[in-house]
Short mmCIF file of C-alpha atoms in Angstrom, two decimals:
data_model
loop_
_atom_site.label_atom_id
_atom_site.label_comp_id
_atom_site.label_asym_id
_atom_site.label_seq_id
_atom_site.Cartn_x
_atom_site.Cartn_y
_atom_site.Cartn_z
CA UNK F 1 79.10 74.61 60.69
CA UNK F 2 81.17 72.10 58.73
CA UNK F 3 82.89 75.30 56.88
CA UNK F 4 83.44 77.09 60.14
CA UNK F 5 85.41 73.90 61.49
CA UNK F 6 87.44 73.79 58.27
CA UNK F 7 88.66 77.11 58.82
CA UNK F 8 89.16 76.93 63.20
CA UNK F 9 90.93 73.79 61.99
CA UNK F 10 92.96 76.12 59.51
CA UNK F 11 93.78 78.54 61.52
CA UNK F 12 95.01 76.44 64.43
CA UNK F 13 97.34 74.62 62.69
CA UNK F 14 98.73 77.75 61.33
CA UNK F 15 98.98 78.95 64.56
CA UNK F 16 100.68 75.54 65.76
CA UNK F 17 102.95 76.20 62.88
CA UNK F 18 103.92 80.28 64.42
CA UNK F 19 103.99 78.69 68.10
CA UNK F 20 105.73 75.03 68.15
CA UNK F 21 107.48 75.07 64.58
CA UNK F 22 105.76 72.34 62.53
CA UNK F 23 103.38 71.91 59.79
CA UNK F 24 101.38 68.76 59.17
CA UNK F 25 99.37 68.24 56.33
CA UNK F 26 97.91 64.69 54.62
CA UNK F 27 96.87 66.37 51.63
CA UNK F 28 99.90 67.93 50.38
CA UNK F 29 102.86 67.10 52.51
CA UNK F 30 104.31 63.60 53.39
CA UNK F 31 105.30 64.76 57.12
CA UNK F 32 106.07 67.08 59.40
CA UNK F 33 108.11 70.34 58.53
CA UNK F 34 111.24 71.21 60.95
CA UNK F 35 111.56 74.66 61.21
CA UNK F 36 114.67 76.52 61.80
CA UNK F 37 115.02 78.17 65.84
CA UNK F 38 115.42 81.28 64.28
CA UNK F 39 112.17 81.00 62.28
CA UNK F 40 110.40 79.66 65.41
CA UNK F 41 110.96 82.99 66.93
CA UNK F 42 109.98 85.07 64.19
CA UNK F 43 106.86 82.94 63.57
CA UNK F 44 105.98 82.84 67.37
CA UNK F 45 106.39 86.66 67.16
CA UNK F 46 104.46 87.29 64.34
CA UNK F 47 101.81 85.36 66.10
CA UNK F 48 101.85 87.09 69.20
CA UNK F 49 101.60 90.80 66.98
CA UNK F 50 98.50 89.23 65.50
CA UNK F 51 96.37 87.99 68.27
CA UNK F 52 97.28 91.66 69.72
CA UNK F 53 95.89 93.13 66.49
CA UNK F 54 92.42 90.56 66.34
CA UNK F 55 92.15 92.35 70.02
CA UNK F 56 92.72 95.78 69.03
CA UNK F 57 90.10 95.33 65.93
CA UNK F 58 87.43 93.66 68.22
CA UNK F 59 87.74 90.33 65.81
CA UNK F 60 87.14 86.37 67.00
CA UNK F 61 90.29 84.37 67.62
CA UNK F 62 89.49 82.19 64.86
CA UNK F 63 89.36 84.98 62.08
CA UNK F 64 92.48 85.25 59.75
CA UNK F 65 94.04 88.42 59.15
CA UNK F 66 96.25 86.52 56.14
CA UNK F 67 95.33 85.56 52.60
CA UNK F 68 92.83 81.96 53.88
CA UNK F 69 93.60 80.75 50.45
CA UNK F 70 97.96 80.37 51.21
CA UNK F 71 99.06 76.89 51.40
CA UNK F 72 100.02 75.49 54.97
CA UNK F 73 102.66 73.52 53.65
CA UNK F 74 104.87 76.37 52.16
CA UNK F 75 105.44 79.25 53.69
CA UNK F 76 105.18 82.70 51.32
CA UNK F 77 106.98 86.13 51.33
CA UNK F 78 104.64 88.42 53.40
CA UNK F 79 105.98 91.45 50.85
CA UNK F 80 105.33 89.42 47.41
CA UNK F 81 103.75 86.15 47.92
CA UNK F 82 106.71 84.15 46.67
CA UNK F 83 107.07 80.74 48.04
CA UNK F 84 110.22 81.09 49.88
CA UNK F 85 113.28 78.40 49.06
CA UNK F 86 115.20 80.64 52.44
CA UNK F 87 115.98 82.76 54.52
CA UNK F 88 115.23 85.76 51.89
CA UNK F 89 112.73 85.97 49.22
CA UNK F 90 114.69 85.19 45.95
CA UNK F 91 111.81 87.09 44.31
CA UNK F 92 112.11 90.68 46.37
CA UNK F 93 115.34 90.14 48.36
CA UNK F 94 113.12 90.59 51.23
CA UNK F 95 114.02 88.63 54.75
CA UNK F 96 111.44 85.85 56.26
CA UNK F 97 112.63 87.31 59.85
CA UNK F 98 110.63 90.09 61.40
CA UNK F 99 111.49 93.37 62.47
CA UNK F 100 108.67 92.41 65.51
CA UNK F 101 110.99 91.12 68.16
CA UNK F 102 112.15 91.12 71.52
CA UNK F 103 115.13 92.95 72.35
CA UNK F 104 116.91 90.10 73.10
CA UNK F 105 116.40 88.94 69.40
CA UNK F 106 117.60 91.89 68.30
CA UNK F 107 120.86 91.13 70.11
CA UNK F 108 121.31 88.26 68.63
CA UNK F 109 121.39 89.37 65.71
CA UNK F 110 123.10 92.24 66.09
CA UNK F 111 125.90 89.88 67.80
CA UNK F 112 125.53 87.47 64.40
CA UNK F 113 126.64 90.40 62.83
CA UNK F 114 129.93 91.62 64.43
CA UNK F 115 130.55 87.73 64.21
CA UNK F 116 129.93 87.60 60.58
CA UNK F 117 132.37 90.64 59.85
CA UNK F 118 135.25 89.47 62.22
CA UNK F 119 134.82 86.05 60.53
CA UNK F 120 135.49 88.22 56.93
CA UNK F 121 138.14 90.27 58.49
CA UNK F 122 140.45 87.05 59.04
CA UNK F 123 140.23 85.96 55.55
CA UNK F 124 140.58 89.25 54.41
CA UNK F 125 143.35 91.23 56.31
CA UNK F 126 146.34 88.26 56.10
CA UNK F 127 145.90 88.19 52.37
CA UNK F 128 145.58 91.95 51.91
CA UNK F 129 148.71 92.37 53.36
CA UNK F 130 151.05 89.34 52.71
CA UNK F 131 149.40 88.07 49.34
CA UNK F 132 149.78 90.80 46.53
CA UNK F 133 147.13 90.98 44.27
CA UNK F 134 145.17 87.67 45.33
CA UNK F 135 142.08 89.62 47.22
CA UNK F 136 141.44 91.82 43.47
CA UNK F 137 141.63 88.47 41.60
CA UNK F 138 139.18 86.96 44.04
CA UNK F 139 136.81 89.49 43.53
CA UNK F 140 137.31 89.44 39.66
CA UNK F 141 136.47 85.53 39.56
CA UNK F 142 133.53 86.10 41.73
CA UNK F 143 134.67 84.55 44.77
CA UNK F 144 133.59 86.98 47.37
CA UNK F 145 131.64 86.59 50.33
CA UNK F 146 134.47 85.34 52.15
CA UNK F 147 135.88 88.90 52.00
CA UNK F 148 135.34 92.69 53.02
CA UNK F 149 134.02 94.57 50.35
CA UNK F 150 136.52 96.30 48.90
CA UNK F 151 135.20 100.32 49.20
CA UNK F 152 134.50 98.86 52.78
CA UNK F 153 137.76 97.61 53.52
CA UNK F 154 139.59 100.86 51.87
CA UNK F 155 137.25 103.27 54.05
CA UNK F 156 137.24 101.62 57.52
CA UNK F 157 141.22 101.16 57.33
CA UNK F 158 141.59 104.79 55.82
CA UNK F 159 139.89 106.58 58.98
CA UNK F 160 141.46 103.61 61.73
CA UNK F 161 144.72 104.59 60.50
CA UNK F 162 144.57 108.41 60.46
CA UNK F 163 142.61 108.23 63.51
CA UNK F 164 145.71 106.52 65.38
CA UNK F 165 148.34 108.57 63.09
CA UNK F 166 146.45 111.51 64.72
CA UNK F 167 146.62 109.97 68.38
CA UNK F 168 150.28 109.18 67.49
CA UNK F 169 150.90 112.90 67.03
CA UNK F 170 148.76 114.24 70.07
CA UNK F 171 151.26 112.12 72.45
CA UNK F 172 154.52 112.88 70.71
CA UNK F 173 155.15 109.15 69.34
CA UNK F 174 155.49 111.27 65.88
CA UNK F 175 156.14 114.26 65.11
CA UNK F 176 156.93 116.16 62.20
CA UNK F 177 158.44 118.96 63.06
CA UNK F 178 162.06 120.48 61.09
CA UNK F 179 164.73 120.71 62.60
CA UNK F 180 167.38 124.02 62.74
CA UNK F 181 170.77 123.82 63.68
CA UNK F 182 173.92 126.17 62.55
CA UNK F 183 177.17 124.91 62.23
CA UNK F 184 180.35 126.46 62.33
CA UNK F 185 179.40 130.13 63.87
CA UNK F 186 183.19 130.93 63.08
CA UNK F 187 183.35 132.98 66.63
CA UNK F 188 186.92 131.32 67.22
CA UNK F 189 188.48 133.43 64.16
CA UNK F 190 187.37 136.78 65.68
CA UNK F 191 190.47 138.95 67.12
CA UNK F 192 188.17 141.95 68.42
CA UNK F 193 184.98 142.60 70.06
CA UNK F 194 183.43 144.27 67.07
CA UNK F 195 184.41 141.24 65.27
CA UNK F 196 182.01 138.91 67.63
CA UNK F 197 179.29 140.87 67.09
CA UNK F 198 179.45 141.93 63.17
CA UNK F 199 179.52 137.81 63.50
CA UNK F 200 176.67 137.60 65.68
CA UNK F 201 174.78 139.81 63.71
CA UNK F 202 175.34 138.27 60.40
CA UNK F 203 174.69 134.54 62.07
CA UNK F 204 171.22 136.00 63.59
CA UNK F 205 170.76 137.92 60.41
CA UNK F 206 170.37 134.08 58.58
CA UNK F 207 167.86 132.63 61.31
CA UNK F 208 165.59 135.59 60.31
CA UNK F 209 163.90 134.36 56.85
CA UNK F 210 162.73 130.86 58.47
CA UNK F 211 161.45 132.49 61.19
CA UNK F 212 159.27 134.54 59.09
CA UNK F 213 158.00 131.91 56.80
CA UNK F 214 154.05 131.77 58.21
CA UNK F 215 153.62 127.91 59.13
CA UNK F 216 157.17 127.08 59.34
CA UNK F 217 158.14 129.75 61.69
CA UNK F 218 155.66 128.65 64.18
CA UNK F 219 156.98 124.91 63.70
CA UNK F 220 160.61 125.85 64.44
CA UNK F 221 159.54 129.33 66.53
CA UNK F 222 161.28 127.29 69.76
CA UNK F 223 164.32 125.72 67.87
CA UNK F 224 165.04 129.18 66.48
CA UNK F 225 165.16 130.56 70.17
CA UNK F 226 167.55 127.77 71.14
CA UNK F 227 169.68 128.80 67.99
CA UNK F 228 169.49 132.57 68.85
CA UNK F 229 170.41 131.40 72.59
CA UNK F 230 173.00 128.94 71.55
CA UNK F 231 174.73 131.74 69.41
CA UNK F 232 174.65 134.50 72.10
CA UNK F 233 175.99 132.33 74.55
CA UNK F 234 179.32 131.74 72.48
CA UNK F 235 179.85 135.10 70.66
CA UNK F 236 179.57 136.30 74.91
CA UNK F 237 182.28 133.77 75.70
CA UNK F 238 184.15 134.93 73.10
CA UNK F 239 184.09 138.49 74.22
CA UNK F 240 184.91 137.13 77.74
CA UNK F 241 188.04 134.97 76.46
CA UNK F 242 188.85 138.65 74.02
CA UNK F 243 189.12 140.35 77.70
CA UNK F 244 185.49 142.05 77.23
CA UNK F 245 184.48 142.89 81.03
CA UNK F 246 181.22 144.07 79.50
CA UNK F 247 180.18 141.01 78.20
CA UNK F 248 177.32 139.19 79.84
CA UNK F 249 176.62 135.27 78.96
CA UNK F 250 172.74 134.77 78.99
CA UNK F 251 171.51 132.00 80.89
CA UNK F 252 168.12 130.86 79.24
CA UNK F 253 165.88 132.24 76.17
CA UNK F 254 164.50 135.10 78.17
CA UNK F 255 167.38 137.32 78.56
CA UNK F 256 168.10 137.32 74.81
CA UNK F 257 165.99 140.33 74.10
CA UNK F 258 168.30 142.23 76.50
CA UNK F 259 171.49 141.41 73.91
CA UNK F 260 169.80 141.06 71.11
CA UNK F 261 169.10 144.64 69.06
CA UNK F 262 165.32 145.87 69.45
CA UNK F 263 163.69 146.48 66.19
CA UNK F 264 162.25 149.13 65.06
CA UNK F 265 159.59 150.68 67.13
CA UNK F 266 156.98 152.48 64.62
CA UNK F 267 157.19 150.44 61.34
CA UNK F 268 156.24 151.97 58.00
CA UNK F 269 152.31 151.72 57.53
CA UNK F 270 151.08 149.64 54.74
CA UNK F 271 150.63 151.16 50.97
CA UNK F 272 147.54 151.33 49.35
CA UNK F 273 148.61 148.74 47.09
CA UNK F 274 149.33 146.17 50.13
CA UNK F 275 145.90 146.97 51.25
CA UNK F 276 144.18 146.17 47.69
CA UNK F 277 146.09 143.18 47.56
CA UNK F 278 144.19 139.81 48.72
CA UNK F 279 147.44 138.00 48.98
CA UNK F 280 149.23 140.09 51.37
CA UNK F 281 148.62 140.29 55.09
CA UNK F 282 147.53 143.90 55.32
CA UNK F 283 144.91 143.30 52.48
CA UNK F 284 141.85 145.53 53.95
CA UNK F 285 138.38 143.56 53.65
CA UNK F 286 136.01 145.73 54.53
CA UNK F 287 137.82 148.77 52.19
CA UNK F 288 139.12 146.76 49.43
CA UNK F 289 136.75 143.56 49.09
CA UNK F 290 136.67 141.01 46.35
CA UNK F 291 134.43 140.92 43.92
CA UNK F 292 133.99 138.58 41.00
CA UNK F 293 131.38 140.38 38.29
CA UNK F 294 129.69 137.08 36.99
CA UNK F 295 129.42 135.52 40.94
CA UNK F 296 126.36 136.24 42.75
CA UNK F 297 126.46 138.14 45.54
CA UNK F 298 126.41 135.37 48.39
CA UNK F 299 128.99 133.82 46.53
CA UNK F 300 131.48 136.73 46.41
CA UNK F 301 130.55 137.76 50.45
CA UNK F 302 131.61 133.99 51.02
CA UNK F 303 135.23 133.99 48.74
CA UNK F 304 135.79 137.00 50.60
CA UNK F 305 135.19 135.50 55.04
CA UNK F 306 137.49 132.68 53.43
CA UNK F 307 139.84 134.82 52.28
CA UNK F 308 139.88 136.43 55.58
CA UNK F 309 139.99 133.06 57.76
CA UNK F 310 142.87 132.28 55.42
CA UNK F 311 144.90 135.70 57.07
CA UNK F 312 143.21 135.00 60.21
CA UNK F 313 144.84 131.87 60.79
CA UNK F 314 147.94 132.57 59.34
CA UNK F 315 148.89 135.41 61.15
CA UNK F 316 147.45 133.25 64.67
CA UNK F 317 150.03 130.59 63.34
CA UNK F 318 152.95 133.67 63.64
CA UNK F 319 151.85 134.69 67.07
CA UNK F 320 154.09 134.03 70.05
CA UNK F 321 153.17 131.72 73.02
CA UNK F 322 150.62 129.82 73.24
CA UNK F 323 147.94 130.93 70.70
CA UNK F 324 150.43 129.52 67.62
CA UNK F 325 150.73 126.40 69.14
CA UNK F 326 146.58 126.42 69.71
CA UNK F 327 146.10 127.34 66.14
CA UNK F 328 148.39 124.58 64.76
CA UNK F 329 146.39 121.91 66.52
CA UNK F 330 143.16 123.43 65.29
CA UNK F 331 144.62 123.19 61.43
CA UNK F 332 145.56 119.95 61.67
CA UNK F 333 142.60 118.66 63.34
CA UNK F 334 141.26 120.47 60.20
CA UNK F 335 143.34 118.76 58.15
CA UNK F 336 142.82 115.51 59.08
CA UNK F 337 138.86 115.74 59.33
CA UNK F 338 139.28 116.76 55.66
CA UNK F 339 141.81 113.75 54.59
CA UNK F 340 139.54 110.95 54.42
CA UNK F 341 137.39 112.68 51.64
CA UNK F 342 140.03 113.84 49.73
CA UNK F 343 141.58 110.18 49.80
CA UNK F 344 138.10 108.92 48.79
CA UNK F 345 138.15 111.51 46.06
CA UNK F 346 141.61 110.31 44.91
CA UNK F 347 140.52 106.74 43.89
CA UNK F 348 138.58 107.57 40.57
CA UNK F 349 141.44 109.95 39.28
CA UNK F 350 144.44 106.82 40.46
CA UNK F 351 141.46 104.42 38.28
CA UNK F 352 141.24 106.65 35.07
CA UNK F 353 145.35 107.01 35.60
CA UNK F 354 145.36 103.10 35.34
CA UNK F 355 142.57 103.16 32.65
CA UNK F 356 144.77 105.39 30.64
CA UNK F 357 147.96 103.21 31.46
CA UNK F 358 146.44 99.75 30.32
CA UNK F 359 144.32 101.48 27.78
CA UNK F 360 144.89 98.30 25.53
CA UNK F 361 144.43 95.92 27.90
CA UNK F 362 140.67 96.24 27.22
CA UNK F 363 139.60 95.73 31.15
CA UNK F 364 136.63 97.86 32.68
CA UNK F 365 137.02 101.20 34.46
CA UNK F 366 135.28 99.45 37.53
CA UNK F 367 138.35 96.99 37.45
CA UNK F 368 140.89 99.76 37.47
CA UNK F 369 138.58 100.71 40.34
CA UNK F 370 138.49 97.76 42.62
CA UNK F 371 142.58 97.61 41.97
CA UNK F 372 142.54 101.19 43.08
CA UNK F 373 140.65 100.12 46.42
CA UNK F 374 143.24 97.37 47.30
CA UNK F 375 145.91 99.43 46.94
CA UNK F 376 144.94 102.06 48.96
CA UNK F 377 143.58 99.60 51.73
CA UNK F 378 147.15 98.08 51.57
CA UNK F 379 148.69 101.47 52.14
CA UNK F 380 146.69 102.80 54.88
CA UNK F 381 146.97 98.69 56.07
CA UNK F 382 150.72 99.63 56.16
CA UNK F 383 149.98 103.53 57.41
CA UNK F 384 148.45 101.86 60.69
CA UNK F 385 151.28 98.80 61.29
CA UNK F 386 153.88 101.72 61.06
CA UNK F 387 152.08 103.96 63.37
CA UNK F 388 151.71 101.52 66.17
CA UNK F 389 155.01 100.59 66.09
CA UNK F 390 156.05 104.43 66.71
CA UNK F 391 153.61 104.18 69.51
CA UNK F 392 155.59 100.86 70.95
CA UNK F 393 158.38 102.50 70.28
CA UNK F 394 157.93 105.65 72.25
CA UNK F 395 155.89 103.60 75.04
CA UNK F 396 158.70 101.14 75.74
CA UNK F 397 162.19 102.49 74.73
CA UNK F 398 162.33 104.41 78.04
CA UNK F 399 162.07 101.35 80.12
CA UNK F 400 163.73 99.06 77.56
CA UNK F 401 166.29 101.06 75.22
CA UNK F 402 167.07 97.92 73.22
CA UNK F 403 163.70 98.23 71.85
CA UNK F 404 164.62 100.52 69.23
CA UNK F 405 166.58 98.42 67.08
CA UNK F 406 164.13 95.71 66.71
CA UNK F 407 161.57 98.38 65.78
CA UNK F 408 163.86 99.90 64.12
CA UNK F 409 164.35 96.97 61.43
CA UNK F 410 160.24 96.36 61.57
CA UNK F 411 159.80 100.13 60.14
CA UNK F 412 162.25 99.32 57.20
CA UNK F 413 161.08 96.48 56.10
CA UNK F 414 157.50 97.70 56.23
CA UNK F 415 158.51 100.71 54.51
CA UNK F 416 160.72 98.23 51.97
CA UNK F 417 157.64 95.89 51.75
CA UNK F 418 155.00 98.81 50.32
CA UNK F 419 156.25 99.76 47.21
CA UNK F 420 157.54 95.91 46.23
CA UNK F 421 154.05 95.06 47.27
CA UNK F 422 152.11 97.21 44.90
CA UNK F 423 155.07 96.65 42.15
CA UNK F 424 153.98 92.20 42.55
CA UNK F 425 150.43 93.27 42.73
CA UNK F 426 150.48 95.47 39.58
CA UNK F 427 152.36 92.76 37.82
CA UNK F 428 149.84 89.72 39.00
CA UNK F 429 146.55 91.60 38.35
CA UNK F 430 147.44 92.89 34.84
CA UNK F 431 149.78 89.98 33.65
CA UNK F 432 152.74 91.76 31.92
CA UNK F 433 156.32 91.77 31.63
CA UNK F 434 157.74 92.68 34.40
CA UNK F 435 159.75 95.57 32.21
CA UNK F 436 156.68 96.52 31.05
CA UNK F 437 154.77 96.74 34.50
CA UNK F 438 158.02 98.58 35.83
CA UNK F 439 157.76 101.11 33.31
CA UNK F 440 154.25 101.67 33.78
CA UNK F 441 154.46 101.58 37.39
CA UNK F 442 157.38 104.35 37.96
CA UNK F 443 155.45 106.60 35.62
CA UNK F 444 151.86 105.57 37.52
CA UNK F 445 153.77 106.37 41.10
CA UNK F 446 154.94 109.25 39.25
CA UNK F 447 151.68 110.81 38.47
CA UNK F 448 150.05 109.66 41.40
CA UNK F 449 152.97 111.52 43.79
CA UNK F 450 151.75 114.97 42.19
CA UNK F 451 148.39 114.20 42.64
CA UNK F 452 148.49 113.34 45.83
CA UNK F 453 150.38 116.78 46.71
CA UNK F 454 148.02 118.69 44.83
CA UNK F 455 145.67 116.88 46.76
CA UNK F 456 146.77 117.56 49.89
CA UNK F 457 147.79 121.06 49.38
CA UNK F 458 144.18 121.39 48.56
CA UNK F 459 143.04 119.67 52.01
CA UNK F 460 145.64 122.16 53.63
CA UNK F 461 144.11 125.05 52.06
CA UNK F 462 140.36 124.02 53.20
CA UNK F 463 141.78 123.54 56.43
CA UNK F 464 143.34 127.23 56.67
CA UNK F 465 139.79 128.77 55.09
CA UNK F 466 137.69 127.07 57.99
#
């Protein structure tokens, strides 16, 4: 009976320990033990999950379903049986707060969280973007917890700002597009009729090639048509002002194909040697496939539907109306679901580019690589800042039109700021002349420009093939 006290006497004071949050003990402790709040919770939990289980299992209230031989006073790591000096086992890594907890708990700490990351965002964003160099040399003297990681950092800013660059584009903020314009159509000079229109002809005859370029036509496919129209209208006024009663000046872009001459109404079929070809638009799949002798056969079927959704889109990007315009958004939603991972891919060849540059400098590859990181965060940092203030810009300057030279001034000095920025942060990180670093950092912006473009022309030609 004496033994069976011992142990209801245990357990209780366990339990007191899971339920009110001390521990008293005369043998081994001088006093009580203040627990955390936190703690409280988790113990009180835990507590609650056992007496369910002693229920479950048909067992006495007094029974233990723990090791009766762990010490009151300390409290041990349920995963290793550490005595725990925290929150986490310094043994396993493993937390001392359950995964058994109300909802509300895990609220808490999911809110602790978010907290905890905006907390690192303020220490880390100013100094990313104002402070050259100073977040890599944190993390290379070990000073980091106050700071995003840095593949973190790079990754999260990478798809924020294409995500709004992409938004930016949707609403016209920022567009891309060429521009065509002819100057001097030389109509003025032209004595005769048949002088207008061997110059009309020979002005059209030059708008021809862009317009039959495959992604740039589409682009410019409505400038071109303002061109055309533009032309027409003054080679007609011409004729008028040459005494020309025949002459007719059009009014809008759909009474050019009245003026303008038809082309030719049966053209030449394609040649056997267009159809073999998988380069040229009448290349003939199904008569003519690819085939690569040491592929396997999957392999080969597959090179040859990509081959195909490369003509495919293409030739939708050369249609008139509204199916180019569809298939441009769908390739550059392509495009830009493919940029992230080709910007991820990026950062080990810019590191080896820098390993290679300060070969002498006897520094790690994984340093290259965390100076790598920053400078792309700072660029897409800079990416974002720019592309917001396109979005002010087109937001506001039609209420306020003196918006545009304040924004104006903002863009170039951001723009300025970038490559200074990475030209200070080369020169604090790797501590060399500053001839030295200038040399090496022309030539590393140098190499880095044609990888990039090979880069992207390789995320452009995924995005045709899907």
């Amino acid at each position: 009976m004496a033994k069976q006290g011992a142990q209801w006497h245990a357990f209780h004071a366990a339990d007191g320990c899971a339920r009110g949050g001390t521990v008293s003990s005369t043998q081994q402790t001088p006093g009580p033990v203040i627990l955390p709040e936190p703690l409280r919770h988790d113990l009180r939990a835990t507590a609650v999950c056992e007496d369910r289980r002693r229920h479950r299992m048909d067992l006495p209230m007094n029974q233990q379903l723990t090791d009766p031989t762990t010490e009151l006073h300390c409290i041990h790591c349920t995963n290793c049986g550490t005595p725990l000096q925290g929150v986490f086992c310094h043994a396993c890594g493993q937390s001392i707060h359950s995964v058994l907890k109300p909802v509300h708990g895990m609220m808490e700490d999911a809110l602790d969280l978010v907290l905890n990351v905006d907390g690192r965002v303020v220490h880390t964003l100013p100094p990313l973007f104002m402070r050259p160099g100073l977040l890599t040399l944190e993390y290379f003297a070990g000073r980091r917890m106050r700071y995003l990681a840095p593949f973190r950092l790079m990754f999260v800013l990478c798809l924020l700002s294409l995500f709004v660059l992409q938004l930016a584009m949707d609403s016209g903020a920022l567009r891309f597009n060429p521009t065509v314009t002819v100057h001097n159509s030389g109509f003025k000079r032209a004595k005769t009729p048949a002088d207008v229109d061997r110059l009309l002809q020979k002005q059209l005859a030059q708008l021809a090639p862009t317009g039959q370029i495959p992604m740039l036509g589409s682009l410019v496919g409505h400038q071109l048509d303002e061109e055309r129209l533009q032309l027409v209208r003054e080679a007609m006024q011409r004729r008028v002002e040459l005494g020309d009663k025949t002459a007719v000046v059009p009014a809008k872009v759909e009474d050019l194909p009245a003026l303008l001459p038809k082309p030719a109404s049966n053209p030449p079929p394609p040649t056997e040697l267009q159809q073999r070809d998988p380069f040229d638009s009448y290349w003939n799949m199904q008569k003519y496939p690819i085939h690569v002798g040491w592929l396997p056969g999957f392999l080969n079927q597959r090179l040859n539907r990509t081959v195909q959704h490369v003509h495919e889109n293409l030739d939708a990007l050369d249609e008139d109306g509204g199916n180019s315009a569809t298939a441009w958004e769908r390739l550059v939603g392509q495009l830009f679901s493919i940029l992230p991972m080709t910007m991820v891919l990026m950062l080990p060849l810019f590191a080896l580019l820098l390993k290679m540059v300060y070969l002498f400098r006897r520094r790690l590859y994984m340093e290259h690589l965390i100076v790598a990181l920053h400078s792309h965060a700072f660029l897409f940092l800079s990416l974002l800042l720019g592309t917001l203030l396109y979005l002010l810009k087109g937001a506001l300057a039609p209420h306020m039109g003196w918006i545009n030279v304040p924004v104006g001034l903002l863009l170039a000095a951001l723009w300025t700021w970038a490559p200074v920025y990475l030209l200070i942060m080369q020169k604090r990180v790797y501590r060399q002349g500053w001839f030295l670093t200038g040399l090496k950092y022309l030539f590393v912006g140098w190499c880095y420009c044609w990888l990039l473009g090979l880069a992207l022309l390789a995320a452009f030609a995924v995005g045709l093939a899907s």
